[in-house]
Amino acid sequence: MTIEVTLGDEADAVQAVKGKLVAEGVPAALSAGDSTLWGPQAQPEAAIRLGWLDLPETSRELLPEIAELVERARSQGLDHVVLAGMGGSSLAPEVICATEDVPLTVLDTTDPHQVRRALADRLDRTIVVVASKSGGTIETDSHRRIYEQAFRDAGIDPAERIVVVTDPGSPLERTAIEAGYPVVLADPNVGGRYSALTAFGLVPSALAGADVAKLLDDAAAVRPLLAQDEGNPGLDLGALLGANALQGRDKLILRDAPSDITGLPDWIEQLIAESTGKEGKGILPVVGAEAAEADDQFLVTIGPDSGTTVDGPLGAQFLVWEYATAIAGRVLGINPFDQPNVAESKENTTRILQEAGDGPLPTGTPVLTDGPVEVYGDLPGDLKNLADVLTWLLRAIPERGYLAIMAYLDREAAFDAAVVGEASFEEMTDTWASADVATLRALLDYRTDHAVTFGWGPRFLHSTGQYHKGGPASGVFLQITGAVTDDIEVPGKPYTLGRLQLAQALGDLGALTSRGRPAVRLHLTDRVAGVRHLLSVAEEL
């Protein structure tokens, strides 16, 4: 089985777009790696970003090297695999390992509570994959420094426990060579969000126990179809995405049907949002909703179901969605391989940290406080409590707009506490309350027909963050931060993880407000009590 795309009610509009693409020779040209398909301005970038088309074959060269790493880890009894990586360096391995039901601890966060729990989990049996395409990702650099110190403090040589995945010539490659770490180099002609079948996806997944050769086999099976005018699932899916966006349906509701794949919408979210959200255009993926509720939304189901579906094995899904995203970029008239607005929030973070020095970060003064929740933002003076604030946000969503919830908190507290089983019932209840902030999306979605998204910060900065700033100016933003009670020093750096996390939140908030986007920050002075209060208020709206 390769992959099947089944079109629902949109079939006629999709066929019109598909017919134009076929008449222009796009399917065969894209399959052959034609970098001119997105216009002269995009060509230089596209010329060095189409290596993903050949990964089903070229990545096989990595398999012997990966097998050696796996054998070495097994022989040393290293069965706790930690992946330090952001965006394209972590989302695909997370899906691969969840689908194959093999354990992988993903650190794509600067939340010190989440990182501290990972550090406390079987350090004597831990192997860490440090993955960064650029080699300068601040979150991943921090994780590397923290784990190096932890290993040394435990009397463990970091060179025996750290594996690096990066692009040739990156600063991280030089650091790894100097430290004696094994280095696996990824294809430099593949952008981060297209890198599922490169070393970034394969190395951590294989160490965790996934069958990565099968991923490549499944991708290779669908690869010949991508040159065809008919029977080409990538073309059908790309035409579907583009046709809907052209007709004003630019919110893609991604629904998981029961299937052999787990969590693919999270990976698709980054691929599509970061690839298309620019020049005031874009397709906004919405993960967690069950149906399209407004005329600017359309539904695609992953797995066998009715309506519009994409069904097939994971390796084939990766390649088909990448191809479809490239097609959608041409239909929309944008470059699907750059991310022109991603650096802004990073630069803001660096500036905030530098200007603050050893002093407090510029958090501002709360406009109101409701129990354990402080409210910051440029808000009307007649708002008296948290319920008023949430109501104002929902009413501020423009026609064909959306609400984005962005939580700079610990996204895995509940799951780790449940698995480790070391917490008391009371502690477990508190932990679940902390993680349940994600249910805020459903509570607010119930109260509006507009699309509501949810992202964990700073993870989403490497995903939907590009769409927030470069896509249509129709977003309303709710940011949530929380007090840090157990911070972690970053060795060799003048900041802690908690300080970095807050600076990242403030930096992104500044990027949004500088564009005139409605944005509110809720700060939880007590995380558990704050989440409970926030959810109880949202339930009563």
Coordinates of C-alpha atoms in Angstrom, one line a residue:
M1 CA 0.0 0.0 0.0
T2 CA 1.3 3.5 -0.8
I3 CA -1.1 6.3 -0.1
E4 CA -4.6 7.4 -1.0
V5 CA -6.1 10.9 -1.1
T6 CA -9.9 10.9 -1.2
L7 CA -11.6 14.1 -2.1
G8 CA -15.0 15.1 -0.6
D9 CA -17.2 18.0 -1.6
E10 CA -14.3 20.1 -2.9
A11 CA -13.7 17.8 -5.9
D12 CA -14.8 20.1 -8.6
A13 CA -12.8 23.1 -7.4
V14 CA -9.8 20.9 -6.9
Q15 CA -10.0 19.5 -10.4
A16 CA -9.9 23.0 -11.9
V17 CA -6.7 23.9 -10.0
K18 CA -5.2 20.4 -10.7
G19 CA -6.0 20.8 -14.4
K20 CA -4.1 24.1 -14.5
L21 CA -1.1 22.6 -12.8
V22 CA -1.1 19.7 -15.2
A23 CA -1.3 22.0 -18.2
E24 CA 1.7 23.9 -16.9
G25 CA 3.7 20.7 -16.5
V26 CA 4.1 21.2 -12.8
P27 CA 3.9 17.6 -11.5
A28 CA 6.7 16.2 -13.6
A29 CA 8.8 19.4 -13.1
L30 CA 8.5 19.3 -9.3
S31 CA 9.3 15.6 -9.3
A32 CA 12.5 16.4 -11.3
G33 CA 13.5 19.2 -8.8
D34 CA 12.8 22.2 -11.0
S35 CA 13.6 25.2 -8.8
T36 CA 11.9 27.7 -11.1
L37 CA 8.4 26.7 -10.2
W38 CA 7.9 29.4 -7.5
G39 CA 9.2 32.3 -9.5
P40 CA 12.6 34.1 -10.0
Q41 CA 12.7 35.5 -6.4
A42 CA 12.2 32.1 -4.9
Q43 CA 14.6 30.3 -7.2
P44 CA 17.9 30.7 -5.3
E45 CA 16.3 29.3 -2.1
A46 CA 14.4 26.6 -3.9
A47 CA 17.6 25.5 -5.7
I48 CA 19.1 24.4 -2.4
R49 CA 15.9 23.2 -0.7
L50 CA 14.6 20.3 -2.9
G51 CA 16.8 17.5 -1.6
W52 CA 13.7 16.1 0.2
L53 CA 12.5 14.6 -3.1
D54 CA 15.4 12.2 -3.2
L55 CA 15.5 11.2 0.5
P56 CA 13.8 7.8 0.1
E57 CA 17.0 6.7 -1.7
T58 CA 19.8 9.1 -0.5
S59 CA 19.0 8.6 3.2
R60 CA 19.7 4.9 2.9
E61 CA 23.3 5.7 2.9
L62 CA 22.9 6.7 6.6
L63 CA 21.5 3.3 7.7
P64 CA 24.8 1.5 8.4
E65 CA 26.0 4.5 10.4
I66 CA 22.8 4.7 12.3
A67 CA 22.9 0.9 13.0
E68 CA 26.3 1.3 14.6
L69 CA 25.0 4.0 16.9
V70 CA 22.1 1.8 17.9
E71 CA 24.3 -1.2 18.5
R72 CA 26.7 0.9 20.7
A73 CA 23.8 2.3 22.7
R74 CA 22.3 -1.1 23.2
S75 CA 25.6 -2.6 24.3
Q76 CA 25.9 0.1 26.9
G77 CA 22.4 -0.4 28.2
L78 CA 21.3 3.1 27.2
D79 CA 17.6 2.7 26.8
H80 CA 16.4 6.3 27.7
V81 CA 16.7 8.4 24.5
V82 CA 16.4 12.1 24.9
L83 CA 16.0 14.3 21.8
A84 CA 17.1 18.0 22.2
G85 CA 15.7 19.7 19.1
M86 CA 13.2 22.2 17.9
G87 CA 10.7 22.3 15.1
G88 CA 11.8 20.2 12.2
S89 CA 14.4 18.5 14.4
S90 CA 11.9 17.1 16.8
L91 CA 8.4 17.0 15.4
A92 CA 9.0 14.1 12.9
P93 CA 10.8 11.8 15.4
E94 CA 8.0 12.4 17.9
V95 CA 5.4 11.2 15.4
I96 CA 7.6 8.3 14.2
C97 CA 8.1 7.0 17.8
A98 CA 4.5 7.6 18.9
T99 CA 3.4 5.7 15.8
E100 CA 5.7 2.7 16.5
D101 CA 5.0 2.9 20.2
V102 CA 8.7 3.3 21.2
P103 CA 9.6 5.7 24.0
L104 CA 11.3 9.0 23.2
T105 CA 11.7 12.0 25.5
V106 CA 11.5 15.1 23.4
L107 CA 12.9 18.4 24.8
D108 CA 11.6 21.2 22.6
T109 CA 11.1 23.5 25.5
T110 CA 12.8 26.0 27.8
D111 CA 10.5 25.2 30.6
P112 CA 12.8 24.3 33.5
H113 CA 10.3 22.0 35.2
Q114 CA 10.0 19.9 32.1
V115 CA 13.7 19.8 31.6
R116 CA 14.4 19.0 35.3
R117 CA 12.1 16.0 35.2
A118 CA 13.9 14.7 32.1
L119 CA 17.3 15.1 33.8
A120 CA 16.0 13.1 36.8
D121 CA 14.8 10.2 34.7
R122 CA 17.4 7.4 34.4
L123 CA 20.4 9.6 33.7
D124 CA 22.7 6.5 34.1
R125 CA 20.9 5.0 31.1
T126 CA 20.4 8.1 29.0
I127 CA 21.7 8.9 25.5
V128 CA 21.0 12.4 24.2
V129 CA 20.6 13.4 20.6
V130 CA 21.4 17.0 20.1
A131 CA 19.8 18.1 16.8
S132 CA 20.0 21.5 15.2
K133 CA 20.3 22.2 11.5
S134 CA 21.8 25.7 11.9
G135 CA 23.9 24.6 14.9
G136 CA 22.9 27.7 16.8
T137 CA 19.4 27.0 18.1
I138 CA 19.3 28.6 21.5
E139 CA 17.0 26.1 23.1
T140 CA 19.0 23.1 21.9
D141 CA 22.3 24.7 22.8
S142 CA 21.0 25.2 26.3
H143 CA 19.9 21.6 26.6
R144 CA 23.4 20.4 25.4
R145 CA 25.1 22.5 28.0
I146 CA 22.8 21.3 30.8
Y147 CA 23.2 17.7 30.0
E148 CA 26.9 18.0 29.6
Q149 CA 27.1 19.3 33.2
A150 CA 24.7 16.7 34.5
F151 CA 26.7 13.9 33.0
R152 CA 30.0 15.3 34.4
D153 CA 28.4 15.7 37.8
A154 CA 27.4 12.1 37.7
G155 CA 30.9 11.0 36.7
I156 CA 29.9 10.2 33.2
D157 CA 31.9 11.2 30.1
P158 CA 29.5 13.2 27.9
A159 CA 31.3 11.9 24.8
E160 CA 29.9 8.5 25.7
R161 CA 26.3 9.8 25.9
I162 CA 25.8 12.6 23.4
V163 CA 25.2 12.2 19.6
V164 CA 25.0 15.3 17.4
V165 CA 22.9 15.7 14.2
T166 CA 23.5 18.8 12.3
D167 CA 24.3 20.3 8.9
P168 CA 27.9 20.1 7.5
G169 CA 30.0 23.1 8.6
S170 CA 27.7 24.3 11.4
P171 CA 29.0 25.7 14.7
L172 CA 27.5 22.6 16.4
E173 CA 29.5 20.3 14.2
R174 CA 32.8 22.0 15.2
T175 CA 31.7 21.9 18.9
A176 CA 30.9 18.2 18.6
I177 CA 34.2 17.3 17.0
E178 CA 36.1 19.2 19.7
A179 CA 34.2 17.4 22.4
G180 CA 34.5 13.9 20.7
Y181 CA 30.8 13.4 20.1
P182 CA 29.6 11.2 17.3
V183 CA 28.3 13.4 14.5
V184 CA 25.7 12.4 11.9
L185 CA 25.5 15.0 9.1
A186 CA 22.2 15.8 7.5
D187 CA 21.5 16.7 3.9
P188 CA 22.1 20.5 3.7
N189 CA 19.8 20.8 0.7
V190 CA 16.7 20.0 2.8
G191 CA 15.0 22.6 5.0
G192 CA 14.2 21.8 8.6
R193 CA 10.4 21.3 8.2
Y194 CA 11.0 19.0 5.2
S195 CA 13.6 16.9 7.1
A196 CA 11.5 14.0 8.4
L197 CA 13.4 11.4 6.3
T198 CA 16.9 12.9 6.9
A199 CA 19.2 12.2 9.8
F200 CA 17.1 14.5 11.9
G201 CA 14.1 12.1 11.7
L202 CA 16.0 8.9 11.5
V203 CA 18.8 9.0 14.1
P204 CA 16.7 9.6 17.3
S205 CA 13.9 7.4 16.0
A206 CA 16.2 4.5 15.4
L207 CA 17.9 4.9 18.8
A208 CA 14.5 4.8 20.3
G209 CA 13.7 1.5 18.5
A210 CA 11.8 2.5 15.4
D211 CA 12.2 0.7 12.1
V212 CA 13.5 3.6 10.0
A213 CA 14.3 1.5 7.0
K214 CA 10.6 0.8 6.6
L215 CA 9.9 4.6 6.6
L216 CA 12.2 4.9 3.6
D217 CA 10.6 1.9 1.9
D218 CA 7.2 3.4 2.3
A219 CA 8.3 6.7 1.0
A220 CA 10.1 5.1 -1.9
A221 CA 6.9 3.2 -2.9
V222 CA 5.0 6.5 -3.4
R223 CA 7.9 8.4 -5.0
P224 CA 7.3 7.4 -8.7
L225 CA 3.7 8.5 -8.4
L226 CA 4.8 12.1 -7.8
A227 CA 5.8 12.6 -11.4
Q228 CA 2.4 11.6 -12.8
D229 CA -0.5 13.8 -13.9
E230 CA -3.1 11.2 -12.7
G231 CA -2.9 8.9 -9.7
N232 CA -0.5 11.4 -8.0
P233 CA -1.6 11.8 -4.3
G234 CA 0.7 14.7 -3.8
L235 CA -0.8 16.6 -6.7
D236 CA -4.3 15.8 -5.5
L237 CA -3.6 17.0 -2.0
G238 CA -1.7 20.1 -3.1
A239 CA -4.5 21.1 -5.4
L240 CA -6.9 20.5 -2.5
L241 CA -4.9 22.8 -0.2
G242 CA -4.4 25.5 -2.9
A243 CA -8.0 25.4 -4.2
N244 CA -9.5 25.9 -0.8
A245 CA -7.2 28.7 0.1
L246 CA -8.0 30.5 -3.2
Q247 CA -11.7 30.3 -2.4
G248 CA -11.2 31.8 1.1
R249 CA -11.1 28.5 3.0
D250 CA -7.7 29.1 4.5
K251 CA -8.1 27.3 7.9
L252 CA -7.2 23.6 7.5
I253 CA -8.9 21.5 10.2
L254 CA -6.7 18.4 10.7
R255 CA -8.5 15.5 12.3
D256 CA -6.9 12.2 13.4
A257 CA -9.1 9.2 12.6
P258 CA -8.2 5.9 14.3
S259 CA -5.3 4.5 12.2
D260 CA -1.8 3.1 12.6
I261 CA -0.4 6.7 12.7
T262 CA -0.3 8.7 15.9
G263 CA 0.1 12.5 16.1
L264 CA 0.8 13.4 12.4
P265 CA -1.3 16.6 12.5
D266 CA 1.4 18.2 14.8
W267 CA 4.0 17.6 12.1
I268 CA 1.7 18.8 9.3
E269 CA 1.0 22.0 11.3
Q270 CA 4.6 23.1 11.1
L271 CA 5.1 22.1 7.5
I272 CA 2.1 24.0 6.2
A273 CA 2.0 27.0 8.5
E274 CA 5.7 27.8 8.2
S275 CA 5.8 27.1 4.5
T276 CA 2.7 29.1 3.4
G277 CA 2.2 31.8 6.1
K278 CA 4.0 34.8 4.5
E279 CA 3.3 37.9 2.4
G280 CA -0.1 38.2 4.1
K281 CA -1.2 34.8 2.7
G282 CA -1.2 31.3 4.1
I283 CA -3.0 28.2 5.2
L284 CA -3.5 27.9 8.9
P285 CA -3.6 24.3 10.2
V286 CA -5.9 23.8 13.2
V287 CA -5.1 20.7 15.4
G288 CA -7.6 19.4 17.9
A289 CA -10.8 20.5 16.3
E290 CA -13.2 17.8 15.1
A291 CA -15.1 19.6 12.3
A292 CA -15.1 22.7 10.0
E293 CA -17.5 25.1 11.6
A294 CA -17.2 28.2 9.4
D295 CA -17.0 29.0 5.7
D296 CA -13.3 29.8 6.0
Q297 CA -12.5 26.3 7.2
F298 CA -12.1 22.9 5.5
L299 CA -11.6 19.5 7.0
V300 CA -9.0 16.8 6.1
T301 CA -8.9 13.6 8.1
I302 CA -5.7 11.5 8.5
G303 CA -6.6 7.9 8.2
P304 CA -9.6 6.0 6.7
D305 CA -12.9 7.9 7.1
S306 CA -15.5 9.6 5.1
G307 CA -15.1 13.0 3.4
T308 CA -11.7 14.2 2.5
T309 CA -9.0 11.9 3.7
V310 CA -5.3 11.1 3.4
D311 CA -4.6 7.4 4.2
G312 CA -1.4 5.4 4.0
P313 CA 1.8 4.6 5.9
L314 CA 3.8 7.2 7.7
G315 CA 6.9 7.4 5.4
A316 CA 4.6 7.9 2.4
Q317 CA 2.6 10.5 4.3
F318 CA 5.7 12.5 5.0
L319 CA 6.7 12.7 1.4
V320 CA 3.2 13.3 0.0
W321 CA 2.5 16.2 2.4
E322 CA 5.8 17.8 1.6
Y323 CA 5.1 17.6 -2.1
A324 CA 1.6 18.9 -1.6
T325 CA 2.9 21.8 0.4
A326 CA 5.3 22.7 -2.4
I327 CA 2.3 22.6 -4.8
A328 CA 0.2 24.8 -2.6
G329 CA 3.0 27.3 -2.4
R330 CA 2.9 27.6 -6.2
V331 CA -0.9 27.9 -6.3
L332 CA -0.7 30.7 -3.6
G333 CA 2.2 32.4 -5.4
I334 CA 4.6 32.2 -2.4
N335 CA 8.0 30.6 -1.7
P336 CA 7.3 27.5 0.4
F337 CA 11.0 27.1 1.4
D338 CA 11.8 30.3 3.3
Q339 CA 10.6 31.6 6.7
P340 CA 11.2 35.4 6.6
N341 CA 9.6 36.3 9.9
V342 CA 10.9 33.5 12.2
A343 CA 14.1 35.3 13.2
E344 CA 12.3 38.4 14.5
S345 CA 11.2 36.8 17.8
K346 CA 14.6 35.3 18.3
E347 CA 16.3 38.7 17.8
N348 CA 13.8 40.2 20.2
T349 CA 14.7 37.6 22.8
T350 CA 18.4 38.2 22.5
R351 CA 17.9 42.0 22.8
I352 CA 15.7 41.7 25.9
L353 CA 18.2 39.5 27.6
Q354 CA 21.1 41.7 26.7
E355 CA 19.4 45.0 27.7
A356 CA 18.1 43.6 31.0
G357 CA 21.5 42.3 32.1
D358 CA 21.2 41.0 35.6
G359 CA 18.1 43.0 36.3
P360 CA 14.4 42.1 35.9
L361 CA 12.9 41.5 32.5
P362 CA 10.6 44.2 31.1
T363 CA 7.3 42.4 31.9
G364 CA 5.4 45.7 32.4
T365 CA 2.6 46.2 34.9
P366 CA -0.6 44.1 35.0
V367 CA -3.7 46.0 34.0
L368 CA -5.7 43.8 36.4
T369 CA -5.2 40.8 38.6
D370 CA -7.9 38.1 39.0
G371 CA -6.8 35.6 41.8
P372 CA -3.6 33.8 40.7
V373 CA -3.8 35.3 37.2
E374 CA -2.2 38.6 36.2
V375 CA -3.4 40.2 33.0
Y376 CA -1.0 42.3 30.7
G377 CA -1.9 44.1 27.5
D378 CA -3.4 47.1 25.9
L379 CA -7.0 46.5 26.9
P380 CA -10.1 48.6 27.3
G381 CA -10.4 50.2 30.8
D382 CA -13.8 48.7 31.5
L383 CA -12.6 45.1 31.7
K384 CA -12.9 44.1 35.4
N385 CA -11.9 40.4 35.5
L386 CA -10.6 37.4 33.7
A387 CA -14.0 36.6 32.2
D388 CA -14.2 40.1 30.7
V389 CA -10.7 39.6 29.2
L390 CA -11.6 36.3 27.6
T391 CA -14.9 37.7 26.3
W392 CA -13.1 40.7 24.8
L393 CA -10.6 38.4 23.1
L394 CA -13.3 36.3 21.5
R395 CA -15.1 39.4 20.3
A396 CA -11.9 40.9 18.9
I397 CA -11.5 38.1 16.4
P398 CA -12.1 39.7 13.0
E399 CA -14.2 38.2 10.2
R400 CA -12.3 35.2 8.8
G401 CA -9.9 35.5 11.7
Y402 CA -8.6 33.2 14.4
L403 CA -7.5 33.0 18.0
A404 CA -4.1 31.6 18.9
I405 CA -3.4 30.4 22.4
M406 CA 0.3 30.2 23.2
A407 CA 1.3 28.6 26.5
Y408 CA 4.8 28.9 27.8
L409 CA 4.4 26.1 30.4
D410 CA 5.3 22.5 30.9
R411 CA 3.5 20.5 28.2
E412 CA 4.3 17.0 29.5
A413 CA 3.9 17.2 33.3
A414 CA 0.8 15.1 33.4
F415 CA 2.1 12.3 31.2
D416 CA 5.4 12.0 33.0
A417 CA 3.9 12.0 36.4
A418 CA 1.4 9.3 35.4
V419 CA 4.1 7.1 33.9
V420 CA 6.7 7.5 36.5
G421 CA 4.2 6.9 39.2
E422 CA 6.1 8.6 42.0
A423 CA 3.6 11.3 42.8
S424 CA 0.9 11.1 45.5
F425 CA -2.7 11.4 44.5
E426 CA -2.7 15.1 45.5
E427 CA 0.5 15.7 43.5
M428 CA -1.0 13.9 40.5
T429 CA -4.1 16.0 40.7
D430 CA -2.0 19.2 40.7
T431 CA 0.1 17.9 37.9
W432 CA -2.8 17.1 35.7
A433 CA -4.3 20.6 36.3
S434 CA -1.0 22.1 35.1
A435 CA -1.0 20.2 31.8
D436 CA -4.7 20.6 31.3
V437 CA -4.2 24.2 30.1
A438 CA -4.4 22.7 26.6
T439 CA -8.1 22.1 27.2
L440 CA -8.6 25.9 27.1
R441 CA -8.5 25.5 23.3
A442 CA -11.7 23.4 23.3
L443 CA -13.4 25.6 25.9
L444 CA -12.9 28.8 23.8
D445 CA -13.5 27.0 20.5
Y446 CA -16.9 26.0 21.8
R447 CA -17.7 29.7 22.3
T448 CA -16.8 30.9 18.8
D449 CA -17.2 29.8 15.2
H450 CA -13.7 31.1 14.4
A451 CA -10.7 28.8 14.4
V452 CA -8.9 28.4 17.7
T453 CA -5.3 27.1 17.7
F454 CA -3.1 26.0 20.6
G455 CA 0.7 26.0 20.7
W456 CA 3.3 25.3 23.4
G457 CA 6.0 27.9 23.6
P458 CA 8.7 28.2 22.5
R459 CA 7.9 25.1 20.4
F460 CA 5.3 26.9 18.2
L461 CA 7.9 29.7 17.4
H462 CA 9.5 27.1 15.1
S463 CA 6.1 26.2 13.6
T464 CA 3.0 28.4 13.5
G465 CA 5.1 31.4 14.7
Q466 CA 5.9 32.2 11.1
Y467 CA 2.2 32.3 10.1
H468 CA 1.3 34.5 13.1
K469 CA 3.6 37.2 11.9
G470 CA 3.8 36.7 8.1
G471 CA 0.3 35.3 7.3
P472 CA -3.0 37.2 7.1
A473 CA -3.3 40.0 9.7
S474 CA -6.4 38.3 11.2
G475 CA -5.0 36.8 14.4
V476 CA -5.9 37.5 18.0
F477 CA -3.4 36.2 20.5
L478 CA -3.6 34.9 24.1
Q479 CA -0.2 34.2 25.7
I480 CA 0.1 32.3 29.0
T481 CA 3.2 32.4 31.1
G482 CA 3.8 31.0 34.6
A483 CA 5.9 31.5 37.7
V484 CA 9.0 29.3 37.9
T485 CA 9.7 27.6 41.2
D486 CA 12.6 25.3 40.3
D487 CA 14.9 27.0 37.7
I488 CA 17.9 25.6 36.0
E489 CA 21.2 27.4 35.3
V490 CA 22.5 27.2 31.7
P491 CA 26.2 26.5 32.1
G492 CA 28.4 29.1 30.4
K493 CA 25.4 31.5 29.8
P494 CA 24.2 34.5 31.8
Y495 CA 20.6 33.3 32.0
T496 CA 18.6 30.5 33.5
L497 CA 16.1 28.4 31.5
G498 CA 13.2 30.2 33.2
R499 CA 14.6 33.6 32.4
L500 CA 15.1 32.5 28.8
Q501 CA 11.6 31.1 28.6
L502 CA 10.1 34.4 29.8
A503 CA 12.3 36.4 27.4
Q504 CA 11.1 34.3 24.5
A505 CA 7.5 34.9 25.5
L506 CA 8.1 38.7 25.7
G507 CA 10.1 38.7 22.5
D508 CA 7.3 37.1 20.5
L509 CA 4.7 39.2 22.2
G510 CA 6.6 42.3 21.0
A511 CA 6.7 41.0 17.5
L512 CA 2.9 40.6 17.5
T513 CA 2.0 43.9 19.1
S514 CA 4.4 45.8 16.8
R515 CA 2.1 44.6 14.0
G516 CA -1.0 45.9 15.8
R517 CA -2.2 42.4 16.5
P518 CA -4.6 42.2 19.6
A519 CA -2.6 40.3 22.2
V520 CA -3.0 39.6 25.9
R521 CA -0.5 37.9 28.3
L522 CA -1.9 36.0 31.3
H523 CA 0.8 35.3 33.9
L524 CA 0.0 32.6 36.4
T525 CA 1.6 33.5 39.7
D526 CA 0.8 30.0 40.8
R527 CA 0.7 27.6 37.9
V528 CA -1.6 24.9 39.3
A529 CA -4.0 27.4 40.9
G530 CA -3.8 29.7 37.8
V531 CA -4.7 27.0 35.3
R532 CA -7.6 25.8 37.5
H533 CA -8.9 29.4 37.8
L534 CA -8.4 30.0 34.1
L535 CA -10.3 26.9 33.1
S536 CA -13.1 27.5 35.5
V537 CA -13.6 31.0 34.2
A538 CA -13.6 29.8 30.6
E539 CA -16.2 27.1 31.4
E540 CA -18.5 29.7 32.8
L541 CA -18.3 32.2 29.8

